[in-house]
Amino acid sequence: MAIGILEDKHLQNVPGTALLSDLGVVHGHQVVIDEATNLKRGNGRFAHVVLIPQPSDDPNDPLNWPRWKKEACFWTLAFAATLDGALSPMVGPGYVLLSNQFGVSVDEVASSFGSILLGLGCFMLFQNTLATKFGHRIVYLGSVTLMFIACIWSAVSPNMSSIKASRAFQGFGMSALQSLVASTIEQIYFVHERGSRTVIWSFCIMAGITLGPLLYSYVIQNLSWQMGFWFVTIPLGICVFLVFFFVPETTYLREVVTVSGKNAEKHSLEDSKSSASDEIVVPSRKSYLSQLKIYNGTFSNISILKLFFRPFPFLLSPITWFIFLSHGMQTVWLSLMPICSSTIFTIEYNFNATQIGLTNLGGIVGIVLAMCITGPLTDWGTVWLSKRNKGVYEPEFRIIFMVSMLFGVFGYAGWAVGTTQSMPWIGAVSCIAMTNFSMVVSGAAAVTYLLDTHRENALHILAMSNFAKNMVLYGFTFFANGMIARKGVRVSLLILAACQAACWLASIPMYIFGKRVRSFIARHPELFIIAGEEQAK
């Protein structure tokens, strides 16, 4: 049993279990693992790390891209994800002000501006179909362009109906940056690099969620709500150009090299060994200009309709439900904060829009701490655990970091208790910092676990989870503020604390039985593999 993970009784080599390090720890001493001698390794301080997946010899393989190219692609998407995160909750601090301006209830304002969640959820399922068929680049370009146009539409909207429609189209554009980036990370980075990148991606989305309301609160208080949308079109316009020039196509049809001979039963997983007897023809490197093409053909011969319905069998995967509870629903609880912040801080502290926006500074502190502490720790921790597991990596090692969800429980519960003790506003802001810290660390761990277990099919599961999450959150916009006004802040926060704790409990059985779940998935390819997928050549 690998550090509390139950071994599988059906398969000797369970997909996902990998030889990650050519060093193992036996009785406290490091030893070299013979099985790793013919596999490609990392460089520098990662020279002992076996590369998973094993890259091809093609210089156009995204795994073989030069470091600057990978970083330019990733950080461009990270910048876009920050803007994506800001769009949805940024109007939150002004809901009470806008309800007075439009002469409607706070819940009606929240649901109108919250239609962005409806668009986001509905298009979430379709964008992964387009990405599978036509590649990631064209989807990213279409997404950021649609966000740019829809923000202009919002800025010139004369009434609530126009606002609702424009926000729905903003949601269409946002969908790719909330799920497809995880797939891009899987395509260009190795297993030992994905954890820190996923943390940074989560950090960027959370930074947008917290900074957006903070900056917008000043605009709506001193200028107008329309000017906030005009201002956000500036970085979105820049983002369109950055994506065009620095995000090439990352989808690559890599041939799977199988392991043969005696070593086959010693290697599990994605380990692949090149055959010395085969003559390898290395393609020439594509020019930079040729990679600027918007349309790169199709990457699958399956029809759009079949691809759209293909993800639904993944509802039978326990990992899908684990991701929905630990990542999706945790996001719902946290996203309710900016949606309801105007009501909460008006009731408790009589804050105006600007003061409500400043409470998001607590979230900034939480996510910065999360990135600085756990960004490097997640990847280092998995390598460290693998060395103590005889060099073998188990994806369930990622779930250990889900314990950070307890920070969210303490944040909600502490805030609830504080409301009965006349807690100053700084206490509430500190609790917000704890909930954001929890989301970045545990959310990144959950997504990385998904990438390591379902690999190329991870985007389908993440899309379904995000669809369900946004539908739940959109439903909350119709009554959340009214419920807080009726039930009180304390009761509402205690409910969130209980929900957070319940979601965290899902990580315990997932860690223990995760390897058996992966075996179940591998033994039922008719359900969990995109059946009959013929890749375009």
Coordinates of C-alpha atoms in Angstrom, one line a residue:
M1 CA 0.0 0.0 0.0
A2 CA 1.5 3.3 -1.2
I3 CA 1.3 5.7 1.8
G4 CA -2.3 5.0 2.6
I5 CA -3.5 4.3 -1.0
L6 CA -5.1 0.9 -1.5
E7 CA -3.6 -1.2 -4.2
D8 CA -5.7 -2.4 -7.0
K9 CA -6.7 -6.1 -7.2
H10 CA -7.3 -6.3 -11.0
L11 CA -4.5 -4.5 -12.8
Q12 CA -0.8 -4.8 -12.1
N13 CA 0.0 -1.5 -13.9
V14 CA -2.7 1.1 -13.2
P15 CA -2.7 4.0 -15.7
G16 CA -1.5 7.2 -13.9
T17 CA 0.9 5.4 -11.6
A18 CA 4.3 6.5 -12.9
L19 CA 8.0 6.1 -12.4
L20 CA 8.7 9.8 -11.6
S21 CA 12.1 9.6 -10.1
D22 CA 15.1 7.5 -10.9
L23 CA 15.9 7.7 -7.1
G24 CA 14.1 5.8 -4.4
V25 CA 14.5 5.8 -0.7
V26 CA 15.0 2.4 0.9
H27 CA 15.6 2.3 4.7
G28 CA 16.4 6.0 4.7
H29 CA 19.0 5.7 1.9
Q30 CA 18.7 6.9 -1.7
V31 CA 19.2 4.2 -4.4
V32 CA 19.2 4.3 -8.2
I33 CA 16.2 2.6 -9.8
D34 CA 17.4 0.4 -12.7
E35 CA 14.2 0.6 -14.7
A36 CA 14.7 4.3 -15.3
T37 CA 18.0 4.0 -17.3
N38 CA 16.5 4.3 -20.8
L39 CA 13.9 7.0 -20.2
K40 CA 14.2 10.7 -20.9
R41 CA 14.8 12.9 -17.8
G42 CA 14.6 16.5 -16.9
N43 CA 17.5 19.0 -16.7
G44 CA 19.4 20.7 -14.0
R45 CA 17.9 20.1 -10.5
F46 CA 15.3 17.8 -12.1
A47 CA 17.9 15.6 -13.8
H48 CA 16.7 12.6 -11.6
V49 CA 13.1 13.2 -12.6
V50 CA 11.7 10.9 -15.4
L51 CA 9.7 12.9 -17.9
I52 CA 6.0 12.1 -17.9
P53 CA 4.7 11.9 -20.6
Q54 CA 7.8 10.9 -22.5
P55 CA 8.2 13.5 -25.3
S56 CA 8.6 12.7 -29.0
D57 CA 11.7 13.7 -31.0
D58 CA 9.6 16.2 -33.0
P59 CA 10.7 19.8 -32.3
N60 CA 7.1 20.9 -32.9
D61 CA 5.9 18.7 -30.0
P62 CA 4.7 21.3 -27.4
L63 CA 6.6 19.3 -24.8
N64 CA 9.8 20.1 -26.7
W65 CA 9.1 23.8 -27.1
P66 CA 11.9 26.1 -25.9
R67 CA 11.3 27.5 -22.4
W68 CA 10.5 31.0 -23.6
K69 CA 7.8 29.8 -25.9
K70 CA 6.1 27.8 -23.2
E71 CA 6.3 30.7 -20.7
A72 CA 5.0 33.2 -23.3
C73 CA 2.0 31.0 -24.0
F74 CA 1.3 30.3 -20.4
W75 CA 1.6 33.8 -19.0
T76 CA -0.5 35.2 -21.8
L77 CA -3.3 32.8 -20.9
A78 CA -2.6 33.6 -17.2
F79 CA -3.2 37.4 -18.0
A80 CA -6.3 36.5 -19.9
A81 CA -7.5 34.4 -17.0
T82 CA -7.1 37.3 -14.6
L83 CA -9.4 39.5 -16.8
D84 CA -11.7 36.5 -17.1
G85 CA -11.9 36.2 -13.3
A86 CA -12.6 40.0 -12.9
L87 CA -15.6 40.2 -15.3
S88 CA -18.1 38.1 -13.4
P89 CA -18.0 39.6 -9.8
M90 CA -16.7 43.1 -10.4
V91 CA -20.1 44.8 -10.2
G92 CA -20.8 43.2 -6.8
P93 CA -19.9 46.1 -4.5
G94 CA -22.4 48.3 -6.4
Y95 CA -25.4 46.1 -6.3
V96 CA -27.1 48.1 -3.5
L97 CA -26.3 51.4 -5.3
L98 CA -27.6 50.0 -8.6
S99 CA -30.8 48.7 -7.1
N100 CA -31.5 52.3 -6.0
Q101 CA -30.6 53.7 -9.4
F102 CA -32.7 51.3 -11.4
G103 CA -35.5 51.1 -8.8
V104 CA -35.4 47.2 -8.5
S105 CA -34.4 44.8 -5.7
V106 CA -30.8 43.8 -5.1
D107 CA -31.5 40.2 -6.1
E108 CA -32.9 41.4 -9.5
V109 CA -29.7 43.4 -10.1
A110 CA -27.6 40.4 -9.1
S111 CA -29.5 38.0 -11.4
S112 CA -29.3 40.5 -14.3
F113 CA -25.5 41.0 -14.0
G114 CA -25.3 37.4 -13.0
S115 CA -26.5 36.2 -16.4
I116 CA -22.8 36.0 -17.2
L117 CA -22.9 32.8 -15.3
L118 CA -25.7 31.4 -17.5
G119 CA -23.7 32.1 -20.6
L120 CA -20.5 30.8 -19.0
G121 CA -22.1 27.5 -18.0
C122 CA -24.0 26.9 -21.3
F123 CA -21.0 27.5 -23.5
M124 CA -18.7 25.5 -21.2
L125 CA -19.8 22.2 -22.7
F126 CA -19.6 23.5 -26.3
Q127 CA -16.2 25.1 -26.2
N128 CA -14.4 21.9 -25.3
T129 CA -16.1 20.2 -28.3
L130 CA -14.7 23.0 -30.5
A131 CA -11.2 22.7 -28.9
T132 CA -11.1 18.9 -29.5
K133 CA -12.2 19.3 -33.1
F134 CA -10.4 22.4 -34.2
G135 CA -7.7 22.9 -31.6
H136 CA -7.2 25.3 -28.7
R137 CA -5.8 28.4 -30.6
I138 CA -8.9 29.3 -32.5
V139 CA -11.1 28.9 -29.4
Y140 CA -8.9 31.1 -27.3
L141 CA -8.9 33.8 -30.0
G142 CA -12.6 33.7 -30.4
S143 CA -13.1 33.8 -26.6
V144 CA -11.0 36.9 -25.9
T145 CA -12.5 38.7 -28.9
L146 CA -16.0 38.0 -27.7
M147 CA -15.2 39.2 -24.2
F148 CA -13.9 42.4 -25.7
I149 CA -16.9 43.1 -27.9
A150 CA -19.4 42.1 -25.1
C151 CA -17.8 44.5 -22.7
I152 CA -18.4 47.4 -25.1
W153 CA -22.0 46.2 -25.4
S154 CA -22.4 46.3 -21.6
A155 CA -20.9 49.8 -21.5
V156 CA -23.5 51.2 -23.9
S157 CA -26.5 49.2 -22.6
P158 CA -29.5 51.4 -21.9
N159 CA -31.5 49.1 -19.6
M160 CA -31.4 45.9 -17.6
S161 CA -32.5 43.7 -20.5
S162 CA -29.6 44.8 -22.6
I163 CA -27.3 44.3 -19.6
K164 CA -28.5 40.8 -19.2
A165 CA -27.9 39.9 -22.8
S166 CA -24.5 41.5 -23.0
R167 CA -23.4 39.7 -19.8
A168 CA -24.5 36.4 -21.2
F169 CA -22.3 36.9 -24.2
Q170 CA -19.4 37.8 -21.9
G171 CA -20.0 34.4 -20.3
F172 CA -19.7 32.7 -23.7
G173 CA -16.2 34.3 -24.1
M174 CA -15.1 33.5 -20.6
S175 CA -15.7 29.8 -20.8
A176 CA -12.4 28.7 -22.4
L177 CA -10.2 30.5 -19.9
Q178 CA -11.9 28.7 -17.0
S179 CA -11.4 25.2 -18.2
L180 CA -9.4 24.9 -21.4
V181 CA -6.2 26.3 -19.8
A182 CA -5.9 23.2 -17.6
S183 CA -5.8 21.1 -20.8
T184 CA -3.2 23.5 -22.3
I185 CA -1.0 23.0 -19.2
E186 CA -1.3 19.2 -19.7
Q187 CA -0.2 19.6 -23.3
I188 CA 2.9 21.7 -22.8
Y189 CA 4.2 20.8 -19.3
F190 CA 5.4 17.5 -17.8
V191 CA 3.8 16.0 -14.6
H192 CA 6.5 17.4 -12.3
E193 CA 5.8 21.0 -13.7
R194 CA 2.0 21.0 -13.7
G195 CA 1.3 21.6 -10.1
S196 CA 2.9 25.0 -9.8
R197 CA 1.5 26.1 -13.1
T198 CA -2.0 25.1 -12.0
V199 CA -1.5 27.1 -8.8
I200 CA -0.5 30.1 -10.8
W201 CA -3.5 29.7 -13.1
S202 CA -5.8 29.4 -10.1
F203 CA -4.1 32.4 -8.5
C204 CA -4.7 34.5 -11.7
I205 CA -8.4 33.7 -11.7
M206 CA -8.7 34.4 -8.0
A207 CA -6.7 37.6 -8.4
G208 CA -9.2 38.8 -11.0
I209 CA -12.1 37.8 -8.8
T210 CA -10.7 39.9 -5.9
L211 CA -9.2 42.8 -7.8
G212 CA -12.1 43.3 -10.1
P213 CA -14.6 44.4 -7.5
L214 CA -12.0 46.4 -5.6
L215 CA -11.1 48.6 -8.7
Y216 CA -14.7 48.7 -10.0
S217 CA -16.0 50.0 -6.6
Y218 CA -14.0 53.2 -7.0
V219 CA -15.3 53.7 -10.6
I220 CA -19.0 53.1 -9.7
Q221 CA -18.8 55.3 -6.6
N222 CA -17.0 58.2 -8.3
L223 CA -17.9 58.0 -12.0
S224 CA -20.5 55.5 -13.3
W225 CA -21.1 51.8 -13.7
Q226 CA -20.7 52.1 -17.5
M227 CA -17.1 53.5 -17.2
G228 CA -16.0 50.3 -15.4
F229 CA -16.8 48.3 -18.6
W230 CA -15.1 50.9 -20.8
F231 CA -11.9 50.6 -18.6
V232 CA -11.8 46.8 -18.8
T233 CA -12.0 46.9 -22.6
I234 CA -8.4 48.4 -22.6
P235 CA -6.6 45.3 -21.2
L236 CA -9.0 43.0 -23.1
G237 CA -8.0 44.7 -26.4
I238 CA -4.3 44.2 -25.5
C239 CA -5.1 40.5 -24.6
V240 CA -6.5 39.9 -28.1
F241 CA -3.2 40.8 -29.6
L242 CA -1.1 38.9 -27.0
V243 CA -3.1 35.7 -27.7
F244 CA -2.7 36.1 -31.4
F245 CA 1.1 36.5 -31.3
F246 CA 2.0 34.3 -28.3
V247 CA -0.5 31.4 -28.1
P248 CA 0.2 29.0 -31.0
E249 CA -1.7 25.8 -31.4
T250 CA -0.9 23.4 -28.5
T251 CA -2.9 20.3 -29.7
Y252 CA -0.4 17.7 -30.9
L253 CA -1.2 14.2 -32.1
R254 CA 1.6 12.4 -30.3
E255 CA 2.2 8.7 -31.2
V256 CA 1.9 6.4 -28.2
V257 CA 5.1 4.3 -27.9
T258 CA 4.4 1.0 -26.2
V259 CA 6.9 -0.7 -23.9
S260 CA 7.8 -4.3 -25.0
G261 CA 9.9 -7.1 -23.5
K262 CA 10.6 -8.0 -19.9
N263 CA 10.5 -4.4 -18.7
A264 CA 6.9 -4.0 -19.8
E265 CA 5.6 -5.4 -16.6
K266 CA 7.9 -3.2 -14.6
H267 CA 6.7 0.0 -16.2
S268 CA 3.2 1.3 -15.7
L269 CA 1.6 4.1 -17.3
E270 CA 2.8 6.7 -19.7
D271 CA 6.4 5.4 -19.5
S272 CA 7.5 4.9 -23.1
K273 CA 10.8 3.6 -24.4
S274 CA 12.1 4.4 -27.8
S275 CA 13.1 1.5 -29.9
A276 CA 16.7 1.8 -31.0
S277 CA 16.1 -0.4 -34.0
D278 CA 13.5 1.9 -35.5
E279 CA 14.6 4.7 -37.9
I280 CA 13.3 8.0 -36.6
V281 CA 12.6 10.8 -39.1
V282 CA 12.6 14.1 -37.2
P283 CA 10.4 16.8 -38.9
S284 CA 11.7 20.3 -39.4
R285 CA 10.7 23.0 -37.0
K286 CA 7.8 25.2 -38.1
S287 CA 8.5 28.9 -38.6
Y288 CA 7.0 31.4 -36.3
L289 CA 4.8 33.0 -39.0
S290 CA 3.3 29.6 -39.9
Q291 CA 2.2 29.2 -36.3
L292 CA 0.2 32.4 -36.4
K293 CA -2.5 30.7 -38.5
I294 CA -5.9 31.1 -36.9
Y295 CA -7.2 27.9 -38.4
N296 CA -5.0 24.8 -38.2
G297 CA -7.4 22.2 -39.6
T298 CA -9.2 19.5 -37.6
F299 CA -7.6 17.2 -35.0
S300 CA -10.4 14.6 -34.9
N301 CA -12.5 12.9 -37.5
I302 CA -15.5 12.5 -35.1
S303 CA -18.5 14.7 -35.9
I304 CA -19.2 17.7 -33.7
L305 CA -22.4 16.2 -32.5
K306 CA -20.7 13.0 -31.2
L307 CA -18.0 15.0 -29.6
F308 CA -20.6 17.2 -27.8
F309 CA -22.3 14.2 -26.2
R310 CA -19.1 12.2 -25.6
P311 CA -18.3 13.8 -22.2
F312 CA -21.6 12.7 -20.5
P313 CA -20.5 9.1 -19.8
F314 CA -17.8 10.6 -17.6
L315 CA -20.6 11.2 -15.1
L316 CA -20.0 7.6 -14.2
S317 CA -16.5 8.4 -13.1
P318 CA -16.2 9.0 -9.3
I319 CA -13.4 11.5 -10.2
T320 CA -16.0 13.7 -11.9
W321 CA -18.1 14.0 -8.8
F322 CA -15.0 14.5 -6.7
I323 CA -13.9 17.4 -8.9
F324 CA -17.4 18.9 -8.8
L325 CA -17.6 18.8 -5.0
S326 CA -14.0 19.7 -4.1
H327 CA -13.4 22.3 -6.9
G328 CA -16.7 23.3 -8.4
M329 CA -18.9 23.7 -5.3
Q330 CA -16.0 25.3 -3.3
T331 CA -15.9 27.9 -6.0
V332 CA -19.6 28.4 -5.6
W333 CA -19.3 29.2 -1.9
L334 CA -16.4 31.5 -2.5
S335 CA -18.1 33.3 -5.4
L336 CA -21.1 34.1 -3.3
M337 CA -18.9 36.4 -1.3
P338 CA -18.5 39.1 -4.0
I339 CA -22.2 38.6 -5.1
C340 CA -23.4 39.1 -1.5
S341 CA -20.6 41.4 -0.2
S342 CA -22.7 44.5 -0.8
T343 CA -25.5 43.2 1.4
I344 CA -23.3 41.7 4.1
F345 CA -21.1 44.7 4.6
T346 CA -24.0 47.1 4.4
I347 CA -25.9 45.2 7.1
E348 CA -22.9 44.7 9.4
Y349 CA -20.7 47.8 8.9
N350 CA -22.8 50.2 6.8
F351 CA -20.1 50.4 4.1
N352 CA -20.4 52.3 0.9
A353 CA -19.4 50.8 -2.5
T354 CA -15.7 51.9 -2.3
Q355 CA -15.3 50.5 1.2
I356 CA -17.0 47.2 0.2
G357 CA -14.5 47.0 -2.7
L358 CA -11.6 47.4 -0.4
T359 CA -12.6 44.3 1.6
N360 CA -11.3 42.3 -1.3
L361 CA -7.7 43.2 -0.2
G362 CA -8.1 40.2 2.2
G363 CA -8.6 37.9 -0.8
I364 CA -5.5 39.3 -2.4
V365 CA -3.4 38.5 0.7
G366 CA -4.8 35.0 0.8
I367 CA -4.1 34.1 -2.8
V368 CA -0.6 35.7 -2.8
L369 CA 0.3 33.6 0.3
A370 CA -1.2 30.5 -1.4
M371 CA 0.9 31.0 -4.6
C372 CA 4.2 31.8 -2.7
I373 CA 3.9 28.9 -0.3
T374 CA 2.3 26.2 -2.2
G375 CA 3.3 27.0 -5.8
P376 CA 6.7 25.4 -5.6
L377 CA 5.6 23.1 -2.7
T378 CA 3.1 21.1 -4.8
D379 CA 5.6 19.9 -7.4
W380 CA 8.4 19.4 -4.9
G381 CA 6.1 17.5 -2.5
T382 CA 5.0 15.0 -5.2
V383 CA 8.6 14.3 -6.2
W384 CA 9.5 13.9 -2.5
L385 CA 6.6 11.5 -1.9
S386 CA 7.5 9.6 -5.0
K387 CA 11.1 9.1 -3.8
R388 CA 9.7 7.7 -0.6
N389 CA 7.5 5.4 -2.6
K390 CA 10.4 3.7 -4.4
G391 CA 10.4 6.4 -7.1
V392 CA 6.8 5.6 -8.1
Y393 CA 4.4 8.5 -8.4
E394 CA 0.7 8.1 -7.5
P395 CA -1.7 10.9 -8.7
E396 CA -3.4 10.6 -5.3
F397 CA -0.4 12.4 -3.7
R398 CA -2.0 15.6 -5.0
I399 CA -5.1 15.0 -2.8
I400 CA -3.0 15.5 0.3
F401 CA -3.0 19.2 -0.4
M402 CA -6.8 19.2 -0.2
V403 CA -6.5 19.5 3.6
S404 CA -6.2 23.3 2.9
M405 CA -10.0 23.3 2.4
L406 CA -10.2 23.4 6.2
F407 CA -8.9 27.0 6.0
G408 CA -12.1 27.8 4.2
V409 CA -14.1 26.1 6.9
F410 CA -12.4 28.1 9.6
G411 CA -12.8 31.3 7.6
Y412 CA -16.5 31.0 7.2
A413 CA -17.1 29.7 10.7
G414 CA -14.8 32.3 12.3
W415 CA -16.6 35.1 10.4
A416 CA -20.0 33.8 11.6
V417 CA -18.9 33.6 15.2
G418 CA -17.3 37.1 14.9
T419 CA -20.6 38.7 13.8
T420 CA -22.0 37.9 17.3
Q421 CA -19.0 39.3 19.1
S422 CA -18.9 42.7 17.3
M423 CA -15.8 41.7 15.4
P424 CA -14.2 44.7 13.6
W425 CA -14.1 44.7 9.8
I426 CA -10.4 43.6 9.8
G427 CA -11.5 40.3 11.2
A428 CA -14.0 39.7 8.4
V429 CA -11.3 40.6 5.9
S430 CA -8.9 38.1 7.5
C431 CA -11.6 35.4 7.2
I432 CA -11.9 36.3 3.5
A433 CA -8.2 35.8 3.1
M434 CA -8.5 32.3 4.6
T435 CA -11.2 31.3 2.2
N436 CA -9.2 32.5 -0.8
F437 CA -6.1 30.7 0.4
S438 CA -8.1 27.5 0.6
M439 CA -9.5 27.9 -2.9
V440 CA -6.1 28.4 -4.6
V441 CA -4.3 25.6 -2.9
S442 CA -7.0 22.9 -2.9
G443 CA -8.5 24.0 -6.3
A444 CA -5.1 23.6 -8.0
A445 CA -4.5 20.2 -6.3
A446 CA -7.9 19.0 -7.5
V447 CA -7.4 20.1 -11.1
T448 CA -3.8 18.7 -11.2
Y449 CA -5.2 15.4 -9.9
L450 CA -7.7 15.4 -12.7
L451 CA -5.0 16.1 -15.3
D452 CA -2.9 13.2 -14.0
T453 CA -5.8 10.7 -14.0
H454 CA -7.9 11.6 -17.1
R455 CA -5.2 13.4 -19.1
E456 CA -6.5 14.4 -22.6
N457 CA -10.1 13.8 -21.4
A458 CA -9.7 16.1 -18.4
L459 CA -11.1 19.1 -20.2
H460 CA -14.4 17.2 -20.7
I461 CA -14.8 16.6 -17.0
L462 CA -13.7 20.1 -16.0
A463 CA -16.2 21.5 -18.5
M464 CA -19.1 19.5 -17.1
S465 CA -18.1 20.4 -13.5
N466 CA -17.9 24.1 -14.5
F467 CA -21.2 23.9 -16.2
A468 CA -22.9 22.5 -13.1
K469 CA -21.1 25.0 -10.9
N470 CA -22.2 28.0 -12.9
M471 CA -25.8 26.8 -13.1
V472 CA -25.8 26.4 -9.3
L473 CA -24.2 29.8 -8.8
Y474 CA -26.6 31.5 -11.2
G475 CA -29.5 30.0 -9.3
F476 CA -28.1 31.5 -6.1
T477 CA -28.1 35.0 -7.6
F478 CA -31.9 35.0 -7.5
F479 CA -32.2 34.6 -3.7
A480 CA -28.8 34.8 -2.0
N481 CA -28.9 38.4 -1.0
G482 CA -32.6 38.1 0.1
M483 CA -31.7 35.1 2.2
I484 CA -29.0 36.9 4.0
A485 CA -31.3 39.8 4.7
R486 CA -33.9 37.4 6.2
K487 CA -31.8 34.8 7.9
G488 CA -28.9 37.0 9.0
V489 CA -25.2 37.0 8.2
R490 CA -24.3 34.6 11.0
V491 CA -26.6 31.8 9.9
S492 CA -25.7 32.2 6.3
L493 CA -22.0 31.9 6.9
L494 CA -22.4 28.9 9.2
I495 CA -24.3 27.2 6.3
L496 CA -21.3 27.9 4.0
A497 CA -18.9 26.5 6.6
A498 CA -20.9 23.3 6.8
C499 CA -21.0 23.0 3.0
Q500 CA -17.2 23.5 2.8
A501 CA -16.6 20.8 5.4
A502 CA -18.9 18.4 3.6
C503 CA -17.0 19.0 0.3
W504 CA -13.7 18.4 2.0
L505 CA -14.8 15.1 3.3
A506 CA -15.0 13.8 -0.3
S507 CA -11.2 13.9 -0.5
I508 CA -10.7 11.2 2.1
P509 CA -12.3 8.3 0.3
M510 CA -10.9 9.6 -3.0
Y511 CA -7.3 9.4 -1.6
I512 CA -7.8 5.9 -0.2
F513 CA -9.6 4.4 -3.2
G514 CA -8.3 6.6 -6.0
K515 CA -6.0 4.0 -7.5
R516 CA -8.9 1.5 -7.7
V517 CA -11.0 4.1 -9.3
R518 CA -8.3 4.6 -12.0
S519 CA -8.2 0.9 -12.5
F520 CA -12.0 0.8 -12.9
I521 CA -11.8 3.5 -15.6
A522 CA -9.0 1.7 -17.4
R523 CA -11.0 -1.6 -17.4
H524 CA -14.0 0.1 -19.0
P525 CA -12.6 1.9 -22.1
E526 CA -15.9 1.7 -23.8
L527 CA -17.2 4.3 -21.3
F528 CA -14.2 6.5 -20.4
I529 CA -12.2 6.6 -23.6
I530 CA -13.4 8.7 -26.5
A531 CA -14.6 5.6 -28.3
G532 CA -13.6 5.3 -31.9
E533 CA -11.7 8.5 -31.9
E534 CA -9.8 8.6 -35.1
Q535 CA -7.3 11.4 -35.0
A536 CA -6.9 13.5 -38.2
K537 CA -3.5 13.0 -39.7

